[in-house]
Amino acid sequence: MDVSVLAGDPCFDRMLAARPYRDRFRRGLGVRRGQRLVVLNSTWNPEGFFGSGGGHDLLPSLLPRLAAELPADDYRLAVVLHPNIWYGHGPGQIRAWLDQARRSGLTLIDPAQAWRQALLAADVVIGDFGAATYYASALGVPVLMAATGQDRLDPETPLAAFVRDAPRLDPLGPLRPQVEKLLADHQPAADPAEFVTSAPGSSAALLRRHFYALMDLPEPTAPALLEPLPLTPHDPPRRTAPLRVLTRVRHTDIVIARSTEQPYEADGDVHLAVHEDTRDPGVLELADVIVREGAADDPRLGGPEVWTAEVLGRHAHCAVAAYVSGPHECTVRSRQHGLLRLSAGPGADLDPAAYASSLYAWLADGGRVPPAGVTLAVHAAGGVHPVVVEPAKDDG
């Protein structure tokens, strides 16, 4: 009597079919040119990466360190949690536990509809012995194992072998060098999917054939097809936690690194950039740069000219107010230099708030914007991003 059937893996087949659209999934998550997307993944288990939740478990406690150690313009962070973690603790509790990291730019991925797209978009996955980590490796994504759970795995299974052989995360060591070493040393397996399925891309046909055989019915002649993975909603990071911005200026070249903390030995000047919606309004009184996003014609804010003037009038220490009105542009009001428009030059692709902080550093170093404008070369995310700075008509 037959007790098994070769059926393939429809979940994995959908991911394989969607691989050509990886860049679209990355853009949907707001991953910019040169940025690396780090996806953290946890299965549903007290011994998993997330644990039982709260500050004493590995993943929640690790996230603030990742936000501090990985520069915001070089790295993008997202978390995929097993659906039962969400349903067991409740969405409100999950968001509360991860609130600090979310304000630093972390995105919580929809556990039912978007986790496959996040794995396809990832440059690195830090995970555990759950299926999503296994799928990521099968897609050729470098994996760091944060929780092995080997006591729960049959040692003879392919999953146990994968867990034993995968590189380990050292949660107590510096995090950025571990991520960079993983990326530099990663060698994709010749057939990384061999333990996921022996029939990649064939599950729809195999399953339909089996189902119709069980029903003793003739199989339709049309091809058996799977539902394609949908394009997920645009979900860029929104950083409302204060950022300490390290800059080095040489002529019109500015090297920039933004993160929630900067090391004491950092080489360069540091200023404070704060989103207007920061949790602690008192920090706004210390900010050198204040930022917010909004449509150029948003009547609630009065538009870029009015908002920037109000911010400088309200916060005496602030030198630059930046109104981000699109993915590649912002309007900046400098206390000393008036209203300016910043836009991405050819090939530039950074958060416009980074452009504003670069301009602040350049002006503080003695830079002056001529009537015809100037182009700054902003160095971040492994590349050079030209930013066009032009005087703007001030109707505010």
Coordinates of N, CA and C in Angstrom, one line a residue, residues 24-216:
R24 N 11.6 44.6 -7.3 CA 10.3 45.3 -6.9 C 10.0 45.1 -5.4
F25 N 10.2 43.9 -4.9 CA 10.0 43.7 -3.5 C 10.9 44.5 -2.6
R26 N 12.1 44.7 -3.1 CA 13.1 45.5 -2.3 C 12.6 47.0 -2.3
R27 N 12.2 47.5 -3.5 CA 11.7 48.9 -3.6 C 10.4 49.0 -2.7
G28 N 9.6 48.0 -2.7 CA 8.4 48.0 -1.8 C 8.7 48.2 -0.4
L29 N 9.9 47.7 0.1 CA 10.3 47.8 1.5 C 11.2 49.1 1.7
G30 N 11.3 49.9 0.6 CA 12.1 51.1 0.8 C 13.6 50.9 0.8
V31 N 14.0 49.7 0.3 CA 15.5 49.4 0.2 C 16.1 50.2 -0.9
R32 N 17.0 51.1 -0.6 CA 17.6 51.9 -1.6 C 18.9 51.3 -2.2
R33 N 19.4 52.0 -3.3 CA 20.6 51.5 -3.9 C 21.8 51.4 -3.0
G34 N 22.4 50.3 -2.9 CA 23.6 50.1 -2.0 C 23.2 49.6 -0.6
Q35 N 21.9 49.7 -0.3 CA 21.5 49.3 1.0 C 21.4 47.7 1.1
R36 N 21.6 47.2 2.2 CA 21.5 45.7 2.4 C 20.3 45.5 3.4
L37 N 19.4 44.6 2.9 CA 18.2 44.3 3.7 C 18.6 43.1 4.6
V38 N 18.5 43.3 5.9 CA 18.7 42.3 6.9 C 17.3 41.9 7.5
V39 N 16.9 40.6 7.2 CA 15.6 40.1 7.7 C 15.9 39.2 8.9
L40 N 15.3 39.5 10.0 CA 15.3 38.6 11.2 C 14.1 37.8 11.2
N41 N 14.3 36.5 11.5 CA 13.2 35.5 11.4 C 13.1 34.7 12.6
S42 N 11.9 34.4 13.1 CA 11.8 33.5 14.3 C 10.6 32.6 14.1
T43 N 10.8 31.4 14.4 CA 9.7 30.4 14.5 C 8.9 30.5 15.8
W44 N 7.9 29.7 15.9 CA 7.0 29.8 17.1 C 7.5 28.7 18.1
N45 N 8.3 29.1 19.1 CA 8.9 28.2 20.0 C 9.6 28.9 21.1
P46 N 9.5 28.6 22.4 CA 10.3 29.3 23.4 C 11.8 29.3 23.1
E47 N 12.2 28.3 22.4 CA 13.7 28.2 22.1 C 14.0 28.8 20.8
G48 N 13.0 29.5 20.1 CA 13.3 30.2 18.9 C 14.0 31.5 19.1
F49 N 14.2 32.2 18.0 CA 15.0 33.5 18.1 C 14.2 34.5 18.9
F50 N 12.9 34.5 18.7 CA 12.0 35.5 19.5 C 11.8 35.1 20.9
G51 N 11.9 33.8 21.2 CA 11.6 33.3 22.5 C 10.2 33.4 22.9
S52 N 10.0 33.8 24.2 CA 8.6 34.0 24.7 C 8.2 35.5 24.6
G53 N 9.1 36.3 24.1 CA 8.8 37.8 24.0 C 9.3 38.5 25.1
G54 N 9.5 39.8 24.9 CA 10.0 40.7 25.9 C 11.4 41.0 25.9
G55 N 11.9 41.9 26.7 CA 13.3 42.4 26.7 C 14.3 41.4 27.0
H56 N 14.0 40.2 27.6 CA 15.0 39.3 28.0 C 15.3 38.2 27.0
D57 N 14.5 38.2 25.9 CA 14.7 37.3 24.8 C 15.6 37.9 23.8
L58 N 16.2 37.0 23.0 CA 17.3 37.4 22.1 C 16.9 38.4 21.1
L59 N 15.9 38.1 20.3 CA 15.6 39.0 19.2 C 15.2 40.4 19.6
P60 N 14.2 40.5 20.6 CA 13.8 41.9 21.0 C 15.0 42.7 21.6
S61 N 15.9 42.0 22.3 CA 17.0 42.7 22.9 C 18.1 43.0 21.9
L62 N 18.2 42.3 20.8 CA 19.2 42.5 19.8 C 18.9 43.6 18.9
L63 N 17.6 43.9 18.7 CA 17.2 44.9 17.7 C 17.7 46.3 18.0
P64 N 17.6 46.8 19.2 CA 18.2 48.2 19.4 C 19.7 48.2 19.1
R65 N 20.4 47.1 19.4 CA 21.8 47.1 19.1 C 22.1 47.1 17.6
L66 N 21.2 46.4 16.8 CA 21.4 46.4 15.4 C 21.1 47.9 14.8
A67 N 20.1 48.5 15.4 CA 19.8 49.9 14.9 C 21.0 50.9 15.3
A68 N 21.7 50.6 16.3 CA 22.8 51.4 16.7 C 24.1 51.1 15.9
E69 N 24.3 49.8 15.6 CA 25.5 49.4 15.0 C 25.5 49.5 13.5
L70 N 24.3 49.3 12.9 CA 24.2 49.3 11.4 C 23.7 50.6 10.9
P71 N 24.5 51.4 10.2 CA 24.1 52.7 9.7 C 22.8 52.7 8.9
A72 N 22.0 53.6 9.2 CA 20.6 53.6 8.6 C 20.6 53.6 7.1
D73 N 21.6 54.3 6.5 CA 21.6 54.4 5.0 C 22.3 53.2 4.4
D74 N 23.0 52.4 5.2 CA 23.7 51.2 4.6 C 22.9 50.0 4.8
Y75 N 22.0 50.0 5.8 CA 21.2 48.8 6.1 C 19.8 49.1 6.4
R76 N 18.9 48.1 6.0 CA 17.5 48.2 6.3 C 17.1 46.9 7.1
L77 N 16.3 47.1 8.1 CA 15.9 46.0 9.0 C 14.4 45.7 8.9
A78 N 14.2 44.4 8.8 CA 12.8 43.9 8.8 C 12.7 42.6 9.7
V79 N 11.5 42.3 10.2 CA 11.4 41.1 11.0 C 10.2 40.3 10.5
V80 N 10.4 39.0 10.4 CA 9.4 38.0 10.0 C 9.1 37.1 11.2
L81 N 8.0 37.2 11.8 CA 7.6 36.4 13.0 C 6.5 35.4 12.6
H82 N 6.7 34.2 13.1 CA 5.7 33.1 12.8 C 4.3 33.6 13.2
P83 N 3.2 33.3 12.4 CA 1.9 33.8 12.7 C 1.4 33.5 14.1
N84 N 1.9 32.3 14.7 CA 1.4 32.0 16.0 C 2.0 32.9 17.1
I85 N 3.2 33.5 16.8 CA 3.7 34.5 17.7 C 2.8 35.7 17.8
W86 N 2.3 36.1 16.6 CA 1.4 37.2 16.6 C 0.1 36.9 17.3
Y87 N -0.5 35.7 17.0 CA -1.8 35.3 17.6 C -1.6 34.9 19.1
G88 N -0.5 34.4 19.5 CA -0.3 34.0 20.9 C -0.2 35.2 21.8
H89 N 0.6 36.2 21.4 CA 0.8 37.3 22.2 C -0.1 38.5 21.9
G90 N -0.6 38.6 20.7 CA -1.5 39.7 20.2 C -0.6 40.7 19.5
P91 N -1.2 41.3 18.4 CA -0.4 42.3 17.7 C 0.0 43.5 18.5
G92 N -0.9 44.0 19.4 CA -0.5 45.1 20.3 C 0.7 44.8 21.1
Q93 N 0.8 43.6 21.7 CA 1.9 43.3 22.6 C 3.2 43.2 21.7
I94 N 3.1 42.6 20.6 CA 4.3 42.5 19.7 C 4.8 43.8 19.4
R95 N 3.9 44.7 19.0 CA 4.4 46.1 18.6 C 4.9 46.8 19.8
A96 N 4.4 46.6 21.0 CA 4.9 47.2 22.2 C 6.3 46.7 22.5
W97 N 6.5 45.4 22.4 CA 7.8 44.8 22.7 C 8.9 45.4 21.7
L98 N 8.5 45.6 20.5 CA 9.5 46.0 19.4 C 9.4 47.5 19.1
D99 N 8.7 48.2 20.0 CA 8.5 49.7 19.7 C 9.8 50.4 19.5
Q100 N 10.7 50.3 20.3 CA 12.0 51.0 20.2 C 12.6 50.8 18.8
A101 N 12.7 49.5 18.4 CA 13.3 49.2 17.1 C 12.4 49.7 16.0
R102 N 11.1 49.7 16.1 CA 10.2 50.2 15.0 C 10.5 51.7 14.8
R103 N 10.7 52.4 15.9 CA 10.9 53.9 15.8 C 12.3 54.1 15.2
S104 N 13.2 53.1 15.2 CA 14.5 53.3 14.6 C 14.5 52.8 13.2
G105 N 13.3 52.4 12.6 CA 13.2 52.1 11.2 C 12.9 50.6 10.9
L106 N 12.7 49.8 11.9 CA 12.4 48.4 11.7 C 11.0 48.3 11.1
T107 N 10.8 47.3 10.2 CA 9.5 47.0 9.7 C 9.1 45.6 10.1
L108 N 7.9 45.5 10.6 CA 7.3 44.2 10.9 C 6.5 43.7 9.7
I109 N 7.0 42.5 9.2 CA 6.4 42.0 8.0 C 5.1 41.2 8.2
D110 N 4.1 41.4 7.4 CA 2.9 40.7 7.5 C 3.2 39.2 7.5
P111 N 2.8 38.4 8.6 CA 3.2 37.0 8.7 C 2.5 36.1 7.7
A112 N 1.4 36.6 7.1 CA 0.6 35.7 6.2 C 0.8 36.0 4.8
Q113 N 1.0 37.3 4.4 CA 1.0 37.7 3.0 C 2.3 38.1 2.5
A114 N 3.3 38.6 3.3 CA 4.4 39.2 2.8 C 5.8 38.6 3.1
W115 N 5.8 37.5 3.9 CA 7.1 37.0 4.4 C 7.9 36.4 3.2
R116 N 7.2 35.8 2.2 CA 8.0 35.2 1.1 C 8.7 36.3 0.3
Q117 N 8.0 37.4 0.1 CA 8.5 38.5 -0.6 C 9.7 39.1 0.1
A118 N 9.6 39.1 1.5 CA 10.7 39.7 2.3 C 12.0 38.8 2.2
L119 N 11.8 37.4 2.1 CA 12.9 36.5 2.0 C 13.6 36.7 0.6
L120 N 12.7 36.9 -0.4 CA 13.3 37.1 -1.8 C 14.1 38.4 -1.8
A121 N 13.6 39.4 -1.1 CA 14.3 40.7 -1.1 C 15.6 40.8 -0.2
A122 N 15.7 39.8 0.7 CA 16.8 39.9 1.7 C 18.2 39.8 1.1
D123 N 19.1 40.5 1.8 CA 20.6 40.2 1.5 C 21.1 39.3 2.6
V124 N 20.6 39.3 3.8 CA 21.0 38.5 4.9 C 19.8 38.1 5.7
V125 N 19.7 36.9 6.2 CA 18.7 36.5 7.1 C 19.4 36.0 8.4
I126 N 18.9 36.6 9.5 CA 19.4 36.1 10.8 C 18.2 35.4 11.4
G127 N 18.3 34.1 11.6 CA 17.1 33.4 12.0 C 17.4 32.2 12.9
D128 N 16.5 31.2 12.9 CA 16.6 30.1 13.8 C 16.2 28.8 13.0
F129 N 15.7 27.8 13.6 CA 15.5 26.5 13.0 C 14.1 26.4 12.3
G130 N 13.5 27.5 12.2 CA 12.2 27.5 11.5 C 12.3 27.4 10.0
A131 N 11.1 27.2 9.4 CA 11.1 26.9 7.9 C 11.5 28.1 7.1
A132 N 11.2 29.3 7.6 CA 11.5 30.5 6.8 C 13.0 30.7 6.6
T133 N 13.8 30.4 7.7 CA 15.3 30.4 7.6 C 15.8 29.4 6.6
Y134 N 15.2 28.2 6.6 CA 15.5 27.2 5.7 C 15.2 27.5 4.3
Y135 N 14.1 28.1 4.0 CA 13.7 28.6 2.7 C 14.7 29.7 2.2
A136 N 15.1 30.6 3.1 CA 16.0 31.7 2.7 C 17.3 31.1 2.2
S137 N 17.8 30.1 3.0 CA 19.1 29.4 2.5 C 18.9 28.7 1.2
A138 N 17.7 28.1 1.0 CA 17.5 27.4 -0.3 C 17.4 28.4 -1.4
L139 N 17.1 29.7 -1.1 CA 17.1 30.7 -2.2 C 18.4 31.3 -2.4
G140 N 19.4 30.8 -1.6 CA 20.8 31.3 -1.8 C 21.1 32.5 -0.9
V141 N 20.3 32.9 0.0 CA 20.5 34.0 0.9 C 21.4 33.6 2.0
P142 N 22.5 34.4 2.3 CA 23.3 34.1 3.5 C 22.6 34.1 4.8
V143 N 22.8 33.1 5.6 CA 22.1 33.0 6.9 C 23.0 32.9 8.0
L144 N 22.6 33.6 9.1 CA 23.3 33.5 10.4 C 22.3 32.9 11.3
M145 N 22.7 31.8 12.0 CA 21.8 31.1 12.9 C 21.9 31.7 14.3
A146 N 20.8 32.2 14.8 CA 20.8 32.8 16.1 C 20.3 31.9 17.2
A147 N 19.5 30.9 16.8 CA 18.9 29.9 17.8 C 18.8 28.6 17.1
T148 N 19.5 27.5 17.6 CA 19.5 26.3 16.8 C 18.4 25.3 17.2
G149 N 17.9 25.3 18.5 CA 16.9 24.4 18.9 C 17.2 22.9 18.5
Q150 N 18.4 22.5 18.6 CA 18.8 21.2 18.1 C 18.2 20.1 18.9
D151 N 17.9 20.3 20.2 CA 17.2 19.3 21.0 C 15.8 19.0 20.5
R152 N 15.3 19.8 19.7 CA 13.9 19.6 19.2 C 13.9 19.0 17.8
L153 N 15.1 18.8 17.2 CA 15.2 18.3 15.8 C 15.6 16.9 15.7
D154 N 15.1 16.1 14.8 CA 15.6 14.8 14.6 C 17.0 14.9 13.9
P155 N 18.0 14.4 14.6 CA 19.4 14.6 14.0 C 19.6 14.0 12.6
E156 N 18.7 13.1 12.2 CA 18.8 12.5 10.8 C 18.2 13.4 9.7
T157 N 17.5 14.4 10.1 CA 16.8 15.2 9.1 C 17.7 16.2 8.4
P158 N 17.4 16.6 7.2 CA 18.1 17.6 6.5 C 18.1 19.0 7.2
L159 N 17.0 19.3 7.9 CA 16.9 20.5 8.7 C 18.0 20.5 9.8
A160 N 18.1 19.4 10.5 CA 19.1 19.3 11.5 C 20.5 19.5 11.0
A161 N 20.8 18.9 9.8 CA 22.1 19.1 9.2 C 22.4 20.6 8.8
F162 N 21.3 21.2 8.3 CA 21.4 22.6 7.9 C 21.8 23.5 9.2
V163 N 21.0 23.2 10.3 CA 21.3 24.0 11.5 C 22.7 23.7 12.0
R164 N 23.2 22.5 12.0 CA 24.5 22.2 12.5 C 25.6 23.0 11.6
D165 N 25.4 23.1 10.3 CA 26.4 23.6 9.5 C 26.3 25.1 9.2
A166 N 25.2 25.7 9.5 CA 25.1 27.2 9.3 C 26.0 28.0 10.2
P167 N 26.5 29.1 9.7 CA 27.3 30.0 10.6 C 26.4 30.5 11.7
R168 N 27.1 30.7 12.9 CA 26.4 31.1 14.1 C 26.6 32.6 14.4
L169 N 25.5 33.2 14.9 CA 25.6 34.5 15.4 C 26.1 34.6 16.8
D170 N 27.1 35.5 17.0 CA 27.5 35.7 18.4 C 26.8 36.9 18.9
P171 N 25.7 36.7 19.7 CA 24.9 37.9 20.2 C 25.6 38.8 21.1
L172 N 26.8 38.4 21.6 CA 27.5 39.3 22.6 C 28.6 40.1 21.8
G173 N 28.9 39.7 20.6 CA 30.0 40.3 19.9 C 29.5 41.5 19.0
P174 N 30.4 42.3 18.5 CA 29.9 43.4 17.6 C 29.1 42.8 16.4
L175 N 28.1 43.4 16.0 CA 27.1 42.8 15.1 C 27.5 43.1 13.6
R176 N 27.9 44.4 13.4 CA 28.2 44.7 12.0 C 29.3 43.9 11.4
P177 N 30.4 43.6 12.1 CA 31.5 42.8 11.5 C 31.0 41.4 11.1
Q178 N 30.1 40.9 12.0 CA 29.5 39.5 11.7 C 28.7 39.5 10.4
V179 N 27.9 40.5 10.2 CA 27.1 40.6 9.0 C 28.0 40.8 7.8
E180 N 29.0 41.7 7.9 CA 29.8 41.9 6.7 C 30.7 40.7 6.4
K181 N 31.1 40.0 7.4 CA 31.9 38.8 7.2 C 31.0 37.7 6.5
L182 N 29.8 37.6 6.9 CA 28.9 36.6 6.3 C 28.7 36.9 4.8
L183 N 28.5 38.2 4.5 CA 28.3 38.6 3.1 C 29.6 38.4 2.3
A184 N 30.8 38.6 2.9 CA 32.0 38.5 2.2 C 32.4 37.0 1.9
D185 N 32.0 36.2 2.9 CA 32.5 34.7 2.9 C 31.4 33.8 2.2
H186 N 30.2 34.3 2.0 CA 29.2 33.4 1.6 C 29.4 32.8 0.2
Q187 N 29.3 31.5 0.1 CA 29.5 30.8 -1.1 C 28.2 29.9 -1.3
P188 N 27.3 30.4 -2.2 CA 26.1 29.6 -2.4 C 26.3 28.2 -2.8
A189 N 25.5 27.3 -2.2 CA 25.7 25.8 -2.6 C 25.3 25.6 -4.0
A190 N 25.9 24.6 -4.6 CA 25.6 24.2 -6.0 C 24.1 24.0 -6.2
D191 N 23.5 23.4 -5.3 CA 22.0 23.1 -5.4 C 21.4 23.4 -4.0
P192 N 21.3 24.7 -3.6 CA 20.8 25.0 -2.3 C 19.4 24.5 -2.0
A193 N 18.6 24.2 -3.0 CA 17.2 23.8 -2.7 C 17.1 22.3 -2.6
E194 N 18.2 21.5 -2.6 CA 18.1 20.1 -2.7 C 17.3 19.4 -1.6
F195 N 17.4 20.0 -0.4 CA 16.7 19.4 0.7 C 15.3 20.0 0.9
V196 N 14.9 21.0 0.2 CA 13.6 21.6 0.2 C 12.6 20.8 -0.6
T197 N 13.0 20.5 -1.8 CA 12.2 19.7 -2.7 C 13.0 19.1 -3.8
S198 N 12.7 17.9 -4.2 CA 13.3 17.2 -5.3 C 12.6 17.5 -6.6
A199 N 11.6 18.3 -6.6 CA 10.9 18.6 -7.8 C 10.5 20.1 -7.9
P200 N 11.6 20.9 -7.9 CA 11.3 22.4 -7.9 C 10.5 22.8 -9.1
G201 N 9.5 23.6 -8.9 CA 8.7 24.1 -10.0 C 7.6 23.2 -10.4
S202 N 7.5 22.0 -9.8 CA 6.5 21.0 -10.3 C 5.4 20.7 -9.4
S203 N 5.2 21.4 -8.3 CA 4.3 21.0 -7.3 C 2.8 21.1 -7.8
A204 N 2.5 22.1 -8.6 CA 1.1 22.3 -9.0 C 0.7 21.1 -9.8
A205 N 1.6 20.7 -10.8 CA 1.2 19.5 -11.6 C 1.1 18.2 -10.8
L206 N 2.1 18.1 -9.9 CA 2.1 16.8 -9.1 C 0.9 16.7 -8.2
L207 N 0.6 17.8 -7.5 CA -0.5 17.7 -6.6 C -1.8 17.6 -7.3
R208 N -2.0 18.3 -8.4 CA -3.3 18.1 -9.1 C -3.5 16.7 -9.7
R209 N -2.4 16.1 -10.2 CA -2.5 14.8 -10.7 C -2.9 13.8 -9.6
H210 N -2.3 14.0 -8.4 CA -2.6 13.1 -7.3 C -4.0 13.3 -6.8
F211 N -4.5 14.5 -6.7 CA -5.9 14.8 -6.3 C -6.9 14.2 -7.2
Y212 N -6.7 14.3 -8.5 CA -7.6 13.8 -9.5 C -7.6 12.2 -9.5
A213 N -6.4 11.7 -9.2 CA -6.3 10.2 -9.1 C -7.1 9.7 -7.9
L214 N -7.0 10.5 -6.8 CA -7.7 10.1 -5.6 C -9.2 10.1 -5.9
M215 N -9.7 11.1 -6.7 CA -11.1 11.2 -7.0 C -11.5 10.3 -8.1
D216 N -10.5 9.7 -8.7 CA -10.8 8.8 -9.9 C -11.5 9.6 -11.0

